[in-house]
Amino acid sequence: MLNKMVEKQTEQSMEVNTECEVLVLFPIQVNLQSVDYSD
């Protein structure tokens, strides 16, 4: 029972992690692209 709860929490935190990565990485990619185009 406790194991299930831990698994569930790990899944959730992984999902949150992915969202954070997207939020951080996406603007960086956009910035890089705009720099490329301006050159």
Short mmCIF file of C-alpha atoms in Angstrom, two decimals:
data_model
loop_
_atom_site.label_atom_id
_atom_site.label_comp_id
_atom_site.label_asym_id
_atom_site.label_seq_id
_atom_site.Cartn_x
_atom_site.Cartn_y
_atom_site.Cartn_z
CA MET A 1 0.00 0.00 0.00
CA LEU A 2 2.70 2.45 0.99
CA ASN A 3 4.69 1.36 -2.03
CA LYS A 4 1.81 2.33 -4.31
CA MET A 5 1.67 5.79 -2.79
CA VAL A 6 5.39 6.27 -3.30
CA GLU A 7 5.11 5.14 -6.93
CA LYS A 8 2.27 7.56 -7.49
CA GLN A 9 4.24 10.44 -6.01
CA THR A 10 7.26 9.63 -8.12
CA GLU A 11 5.15 9.61 -11.27
CA GLN A 12 3.64 12.98 -10.39
CA SER A 13 6.96 14.59 -9.63
CA MET A 14 8.35 13.27 -12.92
CA GLU A 15 5.44 14.84 -14.78
CA VAL A 16 6.03 18.16 -13.04
CA ASN A 17 9.71 17.88 -13.89
CA THR A 18 8.92 17.44 -17.57
CA GLU A 19 6.67 20.50 -17.56
CA CYS A 20 9.41 22.56 -15.94
CA GLU A 21 11.92 21.36 -18.53
CA VAL A 22 9.59 22.38 -21.33
CA LEU A 23 9.04 25.80 -19.76
CA VAL A 24 12.76 26.35 -19.41
CA LEU A 25 13.96 24.80 -22.66
CA PHE A 26 11.33 26.16 -25.01
CA PRO A 27 12.14 29.87 -24.53
CA ILE A 28 15.84 29.06 -24.89
CA GLN A 29 15.22 27.35 -28.24
CA VAL A 30 13.12 30.27 -29.43
CA ASN A 31 15.85 32.68 -28.40
CA LEU A 32 18.47 30.69 -30.28
CA GLN A 33 16.32 30.64 -33.40
CA SER A 34 15.69 34.37 -33.33
CA VAL A 35 19.42 34.99 -32.96
CA ASP A 36 20.04 32.77 -35.99
CA TYR A 37 17.51 34.64 -38.11
CA SER A 38 18.81 38.07 -37.20
CA ASP A 39 22.24 37.05 -38.44
#
